[in-house]
């Protein structure tokens, strides 16, 4: 099948302009995610670099040879920077600009500048290096990313391998001869692959940013904005999931219900800022005693719940440790105590609601018996 280079080139420009507009509007209309903004800028530079590469008159090729390739290499550096920014790591500007600078320095040597084969080899090597860096960036952050990132890995790896193989297949025909229609050669395949890579990578980035935004909204809906711990909805969702898992296992499930004593009086005496500070301080005390599998949340104004899979005696010791720590280390001389009600799982337990009712009854007894104490269901 014959691939017309000129047609592919026009199509590539059209696609790059379209992708730039899509990414720009996604950045403006969304949450101004810097990854989208940098990707839009990268696509705009890529469009300009691709257009400049066609300005070959046969007399002076400084712009299409030197500057267009510098811009395209800068685009790959920006692509690496965008994904590095997405993973939460600091962008290293020397790495971003090292490719274009290396290319410019080599072009200062006439032997290199007038050798098409050497230019193809260096641009292919630098392009592959940037693309492999992008692939490694995603691979390095794979455990921290909670989005669907894996399609970008084979795509970028294939793109890097494609450019590593380019010097062995590119016959080095001058650009003007190929545009004139004498031969499609490897250059046509190069343009076609570049189009597919730009389209796929742009939409993968859009999907990852969108998915991360959705996860952020979901996380916000499941957390208490003041203390940062889970809210009632999160506690019920995770708690019921833990109860369901327990059906096929024998591990215990213990529910600890906390209620700060005399919180209204504390709020009236020290103001809402003092009350908020007390709530945050209490959460810090509890978090210092939790294990990774424990579920802790604020389920009411000054009421908190903890679901743990520790054995009964260990759960009681943890609750007592939290109670005593709070009584001995009140924040800013604000006297703080907490009443605790505990409920323990039963073999036929199939809902967290029953545990909450039991723990609430125990908590009521703790309040009635003088507060600052633990009662068991």
CSV table of C-alpha atoms in Angstrom, one decimal:
chain,number,residue,atom,x,y,z
A,1,UNK,CA,0.0,0.0,0.0
A,2,UNK,CA,1.4,3.4,-1.0
A,3,UNK,CA,1.3,6.1,1.7
A,4,UNK,CA,1.4,9.6,0.2
A,5,UNK,CA,3.8,11.7,2.4
A,6,UNK,CA,2.3,15.1,1.6
A,7,UNK,CA,-1.2,13.9,2.5
A,8,UNK,CA,0.0,12.4,5.7
A,9,UNK,CA,1.9,15.6,6.6
A,10,UNK,CA,-1.2,17.7,6.1
A,11,UNK,CA,-3.3,15.2,8.1
A,12,UNK,CA,-0.7,15.3,10.9
A,13,UNK,CA,-0.8,19.1,11.2
A,14,UNK,CA,-4.6,18.9,11.3
A,15,UNK,CA,-4.5,16.3,14.1
A,16,UNK,CA,-2.0,18.2,16.1
A,17,UNK,CA,-4.0,21.4,15.9
A,18,UNK,CA,-7.1,19.6,16.9
A,19,UNK,CA,-5.5,17.8,19.8
A,20,UNK,CA,-4.0,21.2,21.0
A,21,UNK,CA,-7.5,22.7,21.0
A,22,UNK,CA,-9.0,19.8,22.8
A,23,UNK,CA,-6.3,19.8,25.5
A,24,UNK,CA,-6.5,23.5,25.9
A,25,UNK,CA,-10.2,23.6,26.3
A,26,UNK,CA,-10.0,20.6,28.7
A,27,UNK,CA,-7.5,22.7,30.8
A,28,UNK,CA,-9.5,25.9,30.7
A,29,UNK,CA,-12.9,24.3,31.3
A,30,UNK,CA,-11.6,21.9,34.0
A,31,UNK,CA,-9.8,22.3,37.2
A,32,UNK,CA,-6.7,23.9,35.5
A,33,UNK,CA,-4.7,20.8,36.0
A,34,UNK,CA,-1.1,21.7,35.2
A,35,UNK,CA,-0.6,18.3,33.4
A,36,UNK,CA,-3.3,19.3,30.8
A,37,UNK,CA,-1.9,22.8,30.5
A,38,UNK,CA,1.7,21.5,29.9
A,39,UNK,CA,0.4,18.9,27.4
A,40,UNK,CA,-1.5,21.6,25.5
A,41,UNK,CA,1.6,23.7,25.3
A,42,UNK,CA,3.6,20.6,24.2
A,43,UNK,CA,1.1,19.9,21.4
A,44,UNK,CA,1.2,23.6,20.3
A,45,UNK,CA,5.0,23.4,20.1
A,46,UNK,CA,4.8,20.1,18.3
A,47,UNK,CA,2.5,21.7,15.7
A,48,UNK,CA,4.9,24.6,15.2
A,49,UNK,CA,7.9,22.3,15.0
A,50,UNK,CA,6.2,20.1,12.4
A,51,UNK,CA,5.2,23.1,10.3
A,52,UNK,CA,8.8,24.5,10.4
A,53,UNK,CA,10.2,21.2,9.3
A,54,UNK,CA,8.4,21.6,6.0
A,55,UNK,CA,10.2,24.9,5.2
A,56,UNK,CA,13.0,23.4,3.1
A,57,UNK,CA,14.0,25.4,0.1
A,58,UNK,CA,17.3,23.6,-0.7
A,59,UNK,CA,19.3,26.9,-0.1
A,60,UNK,CA,19.1,27.4,3.7
A,61,UNK,CA,17.8,24.7,5.9
A,62,UNK,CA,18.7,26.2,9.3
A,63,UNK,CA,15.1,26.7,10.4
A,64,UNK,CA,13.7,23.3,9.3
A,65,UNK,CA,16.9,21.3,10.3
A,66,UNK,CA,18.0,23.1,13.5
A,67,UNK,CA,15.1,24.9,15.0
A,68,UNK,CA,12.2,22.6,14.1
A,69,UNK,CA,14.0,19.6,15.5
A,70,UNK,CA,14.9,21.6,18.7
A,71,UNK,CA,11.2,22.4,19.1
A,72,UNK,CA,10.1,18.8,18.6
A,73,UNK,CA,12.8,17.5,21.0
A,74,UNK,CA,11.6,20.2,23.5
A,75,UNK,CA,8.1,18.7,23.1
A,76,UNK,CA,9.3,15.3,24.2
A,77,UNK,CA,11.0,16.9,27.2
A,78,UNK,CA,7.7,18.7,28.0
A,79,UNK,CA,5.9,15.4,27.7
A,80,UNK,CA,8.2,13.8,30.2
A,81,UNK,CA,7.8,16.9,32.5
A,82,UNK,CA,3.9,16.7,32.2
A,83,UNK,CA,3.8,13.1,33.3
A,84,UNK,CA,6.4,13.7,36.0
A,85,UNK,CA,4.2,16.6,37.3
A,86,UNK,CA,1.2,14.2,37.2
A,87,UNK,CA,2.9,11.8,39.4
A,88,UNK,CA,3.7,14.6,41.9
A,89,UNK,CA,7.4,14.8,41.4
A,90,UNK,CA,9.4,18.0,40.8
A,91,UNK,CA,10.1,18.9,37.2
A,92,UNK,CA,13.8,19.1,36.3
A,93,UNK,CA,14.2,21.8,33.8
A,94,UNK,CA,17.8,20.9,32.8
A,95,UNK,CA,16.5,17.5,31.6
A,96,UNK,CA,13.7,19.1,29.7
A,97,UNK,CA,16.0,21.4,27.7
A,98,UNK,CA,19.0,19.0,27.5
A,99,UNK,CA,17.7,17.4,24.3
A,100,UNK,CA,17.3,20.6,22.3
A,101,UNK,CA,20.7,21.9,23.6
A,102,UNK,CA,22.5,18.7,22.6
A,103,UNK,CA,21.0,18.9,19.2
A,104,UNK,CA,22.0,22.6,18.7
A,105,UNK,CA,25.6,21.8,19.8
A,106,UNK,CA,25.9,19.0,17.4
A,107,UNK,CA,24.5,21.1,14.5
A,108,UNK,CA,27.4,23.6,15.1
A,109,UNK,CA,29.7,21.0,13.5
A,110,UNK,CA,29.5,21.1,9.7
A,111,UNK,CA,30.2,17.4,9.3
A,112,UNK,CA,27.2,16.5,11.4
A,113,UNK,CA,25.0,19.3,10.0
A,114,UNK,CA,25.5,18.1,6.4
A,115,UNK,CA,25.1,14.4,7.2
A,116,UNK,CA,21.4,13.3,7.0
A,117,UNK,CA,22.2,9.9,8.4
A,118,UNK,CA,23.9,11.3,11.5
A,119,UNK,CA,21.0,13.7,12.1
A,120,UNK,CA,18.5,10.9,11.8
A,121,UNK,CA,20.6,8.8,14.3
A,122,UNK,CA,20.8,11.6,16.9
A,123,UNK,CA,17.2,12.7,16.7
A,124,UNK,CA,16.0,9.1,17.0
A,125,UNK,CA,18.3,8.5,19.9
A,126,UNK,CA,17.2,11.6,21.8
A,127,UNK,CA,13.5,10.9,21.0
A,128,UNK,CA,13.8,7.4,22.3
A,129,UNK,CA,15.6,8.5,25.4
A,130,UNK,CA,12.9,11.0,26.3
A,131,UNK,CA,10.1,8.5,25.6
A,132,UNK,CA,11.8,5.8,27.8
A,133,UNK,CA,12.2,8.4,30.6
A,134,UNK,CA,8.4,9.0,30.3
A,135,UNK,CA,7.8,5.3,30.5
A,136,UNK,CA,10.0,4.9,33.5
A,137,UNK,CA,8.3,7.8,35.2
A,138,UNK,CA,5.0,6.1,35.1
A,139,UNK,CA,6.5,2.8,36.1
A,140,UNK,CA,8.3,4.3,39.0
A,141,UNK,CA,5.0,5.9,40.3
A,142,UNK,CA,2.7,3.0,39.6
A,143,UNK,CA,2.1,2.2,43.3
A,144,UNK,CA,1.1,5.7,44.1
A,145,UNK,CA,-1.1,6.2,41.1
A,146,UNK,CA,-4.7,5.1,41.6
A,147,UNK,CA,-5.7,5.7,38.0
A,148,UNK,CA,-5.6,3.6,34.8
A,149,UNK,CA,-2.1,4.4,33.7
A,150,UNK,CA,-1.0,1.1,32.2
A,151,UNK,CA,-2.1,1.8,28.5
A,152,UNK,CA,0.6,4.5,28.4
A,153,UNK,CA,3.3,2.0,29.3
A,154,UNK,CA,3.2,-0.2,26.1
A,155,UNK,CA,2.4,2.8,24.0
A,156,UNK,CA,5.4,4.8,25.1
A,157,UNK,CA,7.7,1.7,25.1
A,158,UNK,CA,6.7,0.9,21.5
A,159,UNK,CA,7.3,4.5,20.4
A,160,UNK,CA,10.8,4.4,22.0
A,161,UNK,CA,11.6,1.1,20.2
A,162,UNK,CA,10.2,2.5,16.9
A,163,UNK,CA,12.7,5.4,17.1
A,164,UNK,CA,15.6,3.1,18.2
A,165,UNK,CA,14.9,1.0,15.1
A,166,UNK,CA,14.5,4.1,12.8
A,167,UNK,CA,18.2,4.5,11.8
A,168,UNK,CA,18.3,0.9,10.5
A,169,UNK,CA,15.2,1.4,8.3
A,170,UNK,CA,15.2,5.0,7.3
A,171,UNK,CA,16.8,5.2,3.8
A,172,UNK,CA,17.7,8.9,4.4
A,173,UNK,CA,16.0,10.3,1.3
A,174,UNK,CA,15.9,14.1,1.4
A,175,UNK,CA,12.7,15.6,2.7
A,176,UNK,CA,12.0,17.5,-0.4
A,177,UNK,CA,12.3,14.4,-2.6
A,178,UNK,CA,9.8,12.5,-0.5
A,179,UNK,CA,7.3,15.4,-0.4
A,180,UNK,CA,7.6,15.5,-4.1
A,181,UNK,CA,6.1,12.1,-4.3
A,182,UNK,CA,9.1,10.1,-5.5
A,183,UNK,CA,8.9,7.7,-2.6
A,184,UNK,CA,6.9,7.1,0.5
A,185,UNK,CA,9.6,5.0,2.2
A,186,UNK,CA,10.1,4.8,5.9
A,187,UNK,CA,9.3,8.5,6.4
A,188,UNK,CA,5.6,7.9,5.6
A,189,UNK,CA,5.4,5.2,8.2
A,190,UNK,CA,7.2,7.6,10.6
A,191,UNK,CA,4.5,10.3,10.1
A,192,UNK,CA,1.7,7.7,10.5
A,193,UNK,CA,3.1,6.3,13.7
A,194,UNK,CA,3.6,9.9,15.1
A,195,UNK,CA,-0.1,10.6,14.4
A,196,UNK,CA,-1.3,7.5,16.2
A,197,UNK,CA,1.1,8.1,19.1
A,198,UNK,CA,-0.1,11.7,19.5
A,199,UNK,CA,-3.8,10.8,19.4
A,200,UNK,CA,-3.4,7.8,21.8
A,201,UNK,CA,-1.2,9.5,24.4
A,202,UNK,CA,-3.3,12.7,24.4
A,203,UNK,CA,-6.5,10.8,25.2
A,204,UNK,CA,-4.7,8.6,27.8
A,205,UNK,CA,-3.6,11.7,29.6
A,206,UNK,CA,-7.1,13.2,29.4
A,207,UNK,CA,-8.5,9.9,30.8
A,208,UNK,CA,-5.9,9.8,33.7
A,209,UNK,CA,-6.5,13.4,34.7
A,210,UNK,CA,-10.3,13.0,34.5
A,211,UNK,CA,-10.1,9.7,36.6
A,212,UNK,CA,-7.9,11.3,39.2
A,213,UNK,CA,-10.4,14.2,39.4
A,214,UNK,CA,-13.3,11.8,40.0
A,215,UNK,CA,-11.3,10.0,42.6
A,216,UNK,CA,-10.6,13.3,44.3
A,217,UNK,CA,-14.3,14.1,44.4
A,218,UNK,CA,-15.1,10.7,45.8
A,219,UNK,CA,-12.4,11.0,48.4
A,220,UNK,CA,-13.8,14.4,49.4
A,221,UNK,CA,-17.3,13.0,49.8
A,222,UNK,CA,-16.0,10.2,52.1
A,223,UNK,CA,-13.9,12.4,54.5
A,224,UNK,CA,-14.6,14.9,57.2
A,225,UNK,CA,-13.3,18.3,56.0
A,226,UNK,CA,-12.3,19.4,59.5
A,227,UNK,CA,-10.4,16.4,60.9
A,228,UNK,CA,-9.5,14.6,57.7
A,229,UNK,CA,-10.7,11.2,58.9
A,230,UNK,CA,-13.5,9.3,57.2
A,231,UNK,CA,-17.2,10.4,57.6
A,232,UNK,CA,-20.2,8.4,58.5
A,233,UNK,CA,-20.8,7.3,54.9
A,234,UNK,CA,-17.2,6.1,54.5
A,235,UNK,CA,-17.4,4.3,57.8
A,236,UNK,CA,-20.6,2.4,56.8
A,237,UNK,CA,-19.3,1.5,53.4
A,238,UNK,CA,-16.0,0.2,54.6
A,239,UNK,CA,-17.5,-1.3,57.7
A,240,UNK,CA,-20.1,-3.3,55.8
A,241,UNK,CA,-17.4,-4.5,53.4
A,242,UNK,CA,-15.4,-5.7,56.3
A,243,UNK,CA,-18.4,-7.5,57.7
A,244,UNK,CA,-19.0,-9.2,54.3
A,245,UNK,CA,-15.4,-10.4,54.2
A,246,UNK,CA,-15.8,-11.8,57.6
A,247,UNK,CA,-18.4,-14.3,56.4
A,248,UNK,CA,-15.8,-16.4,54.9
A,249,UNK,CA,-13.2,-15.9,57.6
A,250,UNK,CA,-13.0,-16.3,61.4
A,251,UNK,CA,-11.3,-13.0,62.3
A,252,UNK,CA,-13.0,-10.9,65.0
A,253,UNK,CA,-14.6,-7.5,64.4
A,254,UNK,CA,-14.8,-5.1,67.3
A,255,UNK,CA,-16.6,-1.7,67.2
A,256,UNK,CA,-15.4,1.2,69.5
A,257,UNK,CA,-17.7,4.2,69.8
A,258,UNK,CA,-16.2,7.4,71.2
A,259,UNK,CA,-18.0,10.5,72.5
A,260,UNK,CA,-16.2,13.6,73.8
A,261,UNK,CA,-17.5,14.5,77.2
A,262,UNK,CA,-19.0,18.0,77.9
A,263,UNK,CA,-18.2,19.1,74.4
A,264,UNK,CA,-21.0,21.7,74.3
A,265,UNK,CA,-19.6,23.3,77.5
A,266,UNK,CA,-16.1,23.2,75.9
A,267,UNK,CA,-17.4,24.9,72.8
A,268,UNK,CA,-19.2,27.6,74.8
A,269,UNK,CA,-16.1,28.3,76.9
A,270,UNK,CA,-13.4,28.3,74.2
A,271,UNK,CA,-15.5,29.1,71.1
A,272,UNK,CA,-15.9,27.1,67.9
A,273,UNK,CA,-12.2,27.4,67.1
A,274,UNK,CA,-11.4,25.8,70.5
A,275,UNK,CA,-14.0,23.0,69.8
A,276,UNK,CA,-12.6,22.4,66.3
A,277,UNK,CA,-9.1,22.3,67.8
A,278,UNK,CA,-10.2,19.7,70.3
A,279,UNK,CA,-11.8,17.5,67.7
A,280,UNK,CA,-8.6,17.6,65.6
A,281,UNK,CA,-6.5,16.9,68.7
A,282,UNK,CA,-8.6,13.9,69.6
A,283,UNK,CA,-8.2,12.4,66.0
A,284,UNK,CA,-4.5,12.8,66.3
A,285,UNK,CA,-4.5,10.9,69.6
A,286,UNK,CA,-6.6,8.1,68.0
A,287,UNK,CA,-4.6,7.9,64.8
A,288,UNK,CA,-1.4,7.4,66.8
A,289,UNK,CA,-2.9,4.2,68.2
A,290,UNK,CA,-4.5,2.8,65.0
A,291,UNK,CA,-3.2,0.0,62.7
A,292,UNK,CA,-3.4,0.2,59.0
A,293,UNK,CA,-6.5,-2.1,58.8
A,294,UNK,CA,-8.4,-0.2,61.4
A,295,UNK,CA,-11.4,1.9,60.2
A,296,UNK,CA,-11.8,5.2,62.0
A,297,UNK,CA,-14.4,7.9,61.2
A,298,UNK,CA,-16.3,10.9,62.6
A,299,UNK,CA,-20.0,9.8,62.5
A,300,UNK,CA,-21.5,12.7,64.3
A,301,UNK,CA,-20.7,16.1,65.9
A,302,UNK,CA,-18.3,14.9,68.6
A,303,UNK,CA,-19.0,11.2,68.1
A,304,UNK,CA,-16.4,8.9,66.5
A,305,UNK,CA,-16.3,5.2,65.7
A,306,UNK,CA,-13.5,2.7,65.1
A,307,UNK,CA,-13.8,-0.7,63.6
A,308,UNK,CA,-10.9,-3.1,64.3
A,309,UNK,CA,-10.1,-6.7,63.6
A,310,UNK,CA,-7.9,-7.0,66.7
A,311,UNK,CA,-8.8,-9.6,69.3
A,312,UNK,CA,-11.2,-8.5,72.1
A,313,UNK,CA,-8.6,-7.9,74.8
A,314,UNK,CA,-6.3,-5.9,72.4
A,315,UNK,CA,-9.2,-3.7,71.3
A,316,UNK,CA,-10.1,-3.0,74.9
A,317,UNK,CA,-6.4,-2.0,75.7
A,318,UNK,CA,-6.4,0.3,72.6
A,319,UNK,CA,-9.6,2.0,73.8
A,320,UNK,CA,-8.2,2.4,77.3
A,321,UNK,CA,-5.0,3.8,76.0
A,322,UNK,CA,-6.8,6.4,73.9
A,323,UNK,CA,-9.0,7.4,76.9
A,324,UNK,CA,-6.1,7.8,79.2
A,325,UNK,CA,-3.9,9.7,76.7
A,326,UNK,CA,-6.7,12.2,76.1
A,327,UNK,CA,-7.3,12.8,79.8
A,328,UNK,CA,-3.6,13.3,80.5
A,329,UNK,CA,-2.6,15.4,77.5
A,330,UNK,CA,-5.4,17.8,76.8
A,331,UNK,CA,-4.5,20.5,74.2
A,332,UNK,CA,-3.9,24.1,75.2
A,333,UNK,CA,-5.0,23.4,78.8
A,334,UNK,CA,-8.5,22.5,77.6
A,335,UNK,CA,-9.8,19.7,79.8
A,336,UNK,CA,-10.9,16.8,77.6
A,337,UNK,CA,-12.2,13.4,78.4
A,338,UNK,CA,-14.0,10.8,76.3
A,339,UNK,CA,-16.6,8.1,77.0
A,340,UNK,CA,-16.3,4.8,75.2
A,341,UNK,CA,-18.8,2.1,74.3
A,342,UNK,CA,-17.6,-1.2,72.8
A,343,UNK,CA,-19.4,-4.0,70.9
A,344,UNK,CA,-18.0,-7.3,69.9
A,345,UNK,CA,-18.8,-9.3,66.8
A,346,UNK,CA,-21.0,-12.4,66.9
A,347,UNK,CA,-20.8,-15.4,64.6
A,348,UNK,CA,-24.0,-14.6,62.8
A,349,UNK,CA,-23.3,-10.9,62.4
A,350,UNK,CA,-24.1,-9.7,58.9
A,351,UNK,CA,-24.4,-5.9,59.3
A,352,UNK,CA,-22.6,-3.2,61.0
A,353,UNK,CA,-25.9,-1.6,62.2
A,354,UNK,CA,-26.3,-4.2,65.0
A,355,UNK,CA,-22.8,-3.5,66.2
A,356,UNK,CA,-23.5,0.3,66.2
A,357,UNK,CA,-26.7,-0.2,68.3
A,358,UNK,CA,-24.9,-2.4,70.8
A,359,UNK,CA,-22.0,0.1,71.1
A,360,UNK,CA,-24.4,3.0,71.4
A,361,UNK,CA,-26.1,1.3,74.4
A,362,UNK,CA,-22.8,0.7,76.0
A,363,UNK,CA,-21.8,4.3,75.4
A,364,UNK,CA,-25.0,5.5,77.0
A,365,UNK,CA,-24.2,3.5,80.1
A,366,UNK,CA,-20.7,5.1,80.2
A,367,UNK,CA,-22.2,8.6,80.1
A,368,UNK,CA,-24.7,7.7,82.8
A,369,UNK,CA,-22.0,6.2,85.0
A,370,UNK,CA,-20.0,9.4,85.2
A,371,UNK,CA,-18.3,9.7,81.8
A,372,UNK,CA,-14.5,9.3,81.1
A,373,UNK,CA,-14.9,5.5,81.2
A,374,UNK,CA,-15.3,2.4,79.0
A,375,UNK,CA,-18.4,0.2,79.0
A,376,UNK,CA,-18.7,-3.1,77.1
A,377,UNK,CA,-21.9,-4.4,75.4
